[in-house]
Amino acid sequence: MTTTCPSGQHSHHDVYAAQCPCRALLDLLANKWSALAIGALEDGPQRFGELRRRLQGVSPKVLTQTLRRLEDFGILDRTVYPAVPLHVEYALTSLGQSAAIPLNALRSWVEENLDHTFRPEPAAS
C-alpha cells in the first residue's frame, strides 16, 4: 500500500528520503532495546520489573524511555491497574504484534549466525 507522505517532500513514504517521517519509526524499531522489549512482550503482558529482569543490562531509565516511545508509536499499550502498590502492565498492540514478526526473525538470524561473523579483537589494555 502506498501512502502519501505528510511531509510533502515526496509522493509516498520512503525510508531512504531524509525528510520522510517514517525514519523515526525505523529508528525506534532498529533500536536494540526496542527490539528486545517487543520480543519479550510476544509471550503476553508483563510488568516493568519482569521486563527489566528479562532484558539483562538495561537501566530503568532506558527501559522507561523505550517503553514510552513504543507506546507513543502505538506499538504497545500501558495499562494501569488501581491497586496498592500500583500495578502497570505492558502489552503489544496488533501493530506491535505485526512488528514482532520481522524482529523475531532478525533476533533468530543474529543468534544463528553470530559465530560466522568477523568480530574485532578486544582492545589491549
mmCIF file of C-alpha atoms in Angstrom:
data_model
loop_
_atom_site.group_PDB
_atom_site.id
_atom_site.type_symbol
_atom_site.label_atom_id
_atom_site.label_comp_id
_atom_site.label_asym_id
_atom_site.label_seq_id
_atom_site.Cartn_x
_atom_site.Cartn_y
_atom_site.Cartn_z
ATOM 1 C CA MET A 1 0.000 0.000 0.000
ATOM 2 C CA THR A 2 1.410 3.376 -0.980
ATOM 3 C CA THR A 3 0.724 6.208 1.411
ATOM 4 C CA THR A 4 1.111 9.898 0.732
ATOM 5 C CA CYS A 5 3.925 11.361 2.787
ATOM 6 C CA PRO A 6 2.639 14.067 5.159
ATOM 7 C CA SER A 7 5.947 15.933 4.956
ATOM 8 C CA GLY A 8 5.112 16.869 1.361
ATOM 9 C CA GLN A 9 8.689 16.067 0.373
ATOM 10 C CA HIS A 10 7.697 13.106 -1.817
ATOM 11 C CA SER A 11 4.600 11.287 -3.037
ATOM 12 C CA HIS A 12 4.945 8.217 -0.779
ATOM 13 C CA HIS A 13 6.777 7.020 2.316
ATOM 14 C CA ASP A 14 10.409 6.245 1.563
ATOM 15 C CA VAL A 15 12.854 5.365 4.352
ATOM 16 C CA TYR A 16 15.721 6.457 2.125
ATOM 17 C CA ALA A 17 14.377 10.008 1.864
ATOM 18 C CA ALA A 18 15.940 12.254 4.504
ATOM 19 C CA GLN A 19 12.725 14.126 5.328
ATOM 20 C CA CYS A 20 10.376 11.138 5.463
ATOM 21 C CA PRO A 21 8.775 10.825 8.910
ATOM 22 C CA CYS A 22 8.886 7.028 8.633
ATOM 23 C CA ARG A 23 12.556 7.250 9.596
ATOM 24 C CA ALA A 24 11.530 7.885 13.211
ATOM 25 C CA LEU A 25 9.670 4.557 13.289
ATOM 26 C CA LEU A 26 12.593 2.779 11.629
ATOM 27 C CA ASP A 27 14.942 4.308 14.204
ATOM 28 C CA LEU A 28 12.692 3.102 17.025
ATOM 29 C CA LEU A 29 12.389 -0.461 15.732
ATOM 30 C CA ALA A 30 16.092 -0.722 14.854
ATOM 31 C CA ASN A 31 17.000 0.171 18.447
ATOM 32 C CA LYS A 32 18.367 -2.796 20.394
ATOM 33 C CA TRP A 33 16.211 -2.225 23.491
ATOM 34 C CA SER A 34 13.046 -1.730 21.440
ATOM 35 C CA ALA A 35 13.634 -4.944 19.501
ATOM 36 C CA LEU A 36 14.287 -6.850 22.726
ATOM 37 C CA ALA A 37 11.302 -5.339 24.578
ATOM 38 C CA ILE A 38 8.980 -6.234 21.703
ATOM 39 C CA GLY A 39 10.382 -9.768 21.727
ATOM 40 C CA ALA A 40 9.905 -10.082 25.484
ATOM 41 C CA LEU A 41 6.276 -8.992 25.143
ATOM 42 C CA GLU A 42 5.494 -11.591 22.469
ATOM 43 C CA ASP A 43 4.601 -14.045 25.246
ATOM 44 C CA GLY A 44 1.991 -11.691 26.679
ATOM 45 C CA PRO A 45 1.634 -8.694 29.015
ATOM 46 C CA GLN A 46 4.402 -8.072 31.521
ATOM 47 C CA ARG A 47 5.114 -5.698 34.356
ATOM 48 C CA PHE A 48 8.074 -3.314 34.319
ATOM 49 C CA GLY A 49 10.121 -5.424 36.734
ATOM 50 C CA GLU A 50 9.587 -8.557 34.658
ATOM 51 C CA LEU A 51 10.735 -6.748 31.524
ATOM 52 C CA ARG A 52 13.770 -5.334 33.298
ATOM 53 C CA ARG A 53 14.820 -8.782 34.507
ATOM 54 C CA ARG A 54 14.294 -10.273 31.035
ATOM 55 C CA LEU A 55 16.261 -7.508 29.274
ATOM 56 C CA GLN A 56 19.505 -8.051 31.141
ATOM 57 C CA GLY A 57 21.707 -4.964 31.163
ATOM 58 C CA VAL A 58 19.049 -2.313 30.528
ATOM 59 C CA SER A 59 18.869 0.515 33.046
ATOM 60 C CA PRO A 60 15.476 1.521 34.480
ATOM 61 C CA LYS A 61 15.806 4.931 32.813
ATOM 62 C CA VAL A 62 16.490 3.498 29.344
ATOM 63 C CA LEU A 63 13.720 0.909 29.699
ATOM 64 C CA THR A 64 11.256 3.619 30.731
ATOM 65 C CA GLN A 65 12.240 5.781 27.751
ATOM 66 C CA THR A 66 11.984 2.809 25.390
ATOM 67 C CA LEU A 67 8.551 1.771 26.654
ATOM 68 C CA ARG A 68 7.261 5.353 26.388
ATOM 69 C CA ARG A 69 8.445 5.671 22.791
ATOM 70 C CA LEU A 70 6.907 2.311 21.871
ATOM 71 C CA GLU A 71 3.638 3.446 23.458
ATOM 72 C CA ASP A 72 3.786 6.805 21.633
ATOM 73 C CA PHE A 73 4.068 4.988 18.297
ATOM 74 C CA GLY A 74 1.201 2.619 19.122
ATOM 75 C CA ILE A 75 3.435 -0.465 19.363
ATOM 76 C CA LEU A 76 2.412 -1.276 22.921
ATOM 77 C CA ASP A 77 -0.285 -0.444 25.423
ATOM 78 C CA ARG A 78 0.358 0.530 29.018
ATOM 79 C CA THR A 79 -2.422 -0.481 31.384
ATOM 80 C CA VAL A 80 -2.561 0.839 34.945
ATOM 81 C CA TYR A 81 -4.495 -1.245 37.459
ATOM 82 C CA PRO A 82 -5.657 0.599 40.586
ATOM 83 C CA ALA A 83 -4.025 -1.329 43.375
ATOM 84 C CA VAL A 84 -1.634 -0.735 46.226
ATOM 85 C CA PRO A 85 1.093 -0.755 45.125
ATOM 86 C CA LEU A 86 0.212 0.454 41.630
ATOM 87 C CA HIS A 87 0.124 -2.353 39.062
ATOM 88 C CA VAL A 88 1.191 -1.455 35.497
ATOM 89 C CA GLU A 89 1.366 -3.904 32.601
ATOM 90 C CA TYR A 90 2.730 -3.509 29.102
ATOM 91 C CA ALA A 91 1.339 -5.454 26.146
ATOM 92 C CA LEU A 92 1.841 -5.415 22.394
ATOM 93 C CA THR A 93 -0.902 -3.875 20.281
ATOM 94 C CA SER A 94 -1.861 -5.508 16.992
ATOM 95 C CA LEU A 95 0.624 -3.146 15.335
ATOM 96 C CA GLY A 96 3.276 -4.290 17.808
ATOM 97 C CA GLN A 97 2.459 -7.919 17.123
ATOM 98 C CA SER A 98 2.967 -7.323 13.410
ATOM 99 C CA ALA A 99 6.331 -5.625 14.118
ATOM 100 C CA ALA A 100 7.333 -8.588 16.287
ATOM 101 C CA ILE A 101 7.336 -10.958 13.305
ATOM 102 C CA PRO A 102 10.287 -9.469 11.385
ATOM 103 C CA LEU A 103 12.084 -8.539 14.620
ATOM 104 C CA ASN A 104 11.806 -12.148 15.792
ATOM 105 C CA ALA A 105 13.324 -13.285 12.505
ATOM 106 C CA LEU A 106 16.173 -10.792 12.929
ATOM 107 C CA ARG A 107 16.894 -11.898 16.522
ATOM 108 C CA SER A 108 16.904 -15.542 15.407
ATOM 109 C CA TRP A 109 19.212 -14.756 12.499
ATOM 110 C CA VAL A 110 21.654 -12.998 14.856
ATOM 111 C CA GLU A 111 21.727 -15.953 17.274
ATOM 112 C CA GLU A 112 22.195 -18.461 14.438
ATOM 113 C CA ASN A 113 24.891 -16.508 12.594
ATOM 114 C CA LEU A 114 26.946 -14.792 15.281
ATOM 115 C CA ASP A 115 29.653 -17.447 15.138
ATOM 116 C CA HIS A 116 30.031 -16.854 11.386
ATOM 117 C CA THR A 117 30.713 -13.134 11.683
ATOM 118 C CA PHE A 118 34.086 -11.452 11.962
ATOM 119 C CA ARG A 119 34.318 -9.582 15.227
ATOM 120 C CA PRO A 120 37.158 -7.203 16.047
ATOM 121 C CA GLU A 121 39.536 -8.328 18.763
ATOM 122 C CA PRO A 122 39.060 -6.601 22.132
ATOM 123 C CA ALA A 123 41.327 -3.575 22.557
ATOM 124 C CA ALA A 124 44.511 -4.214 24.505
ATOM 125 C CA SER A 125 44.623 -2.602 27.942
#
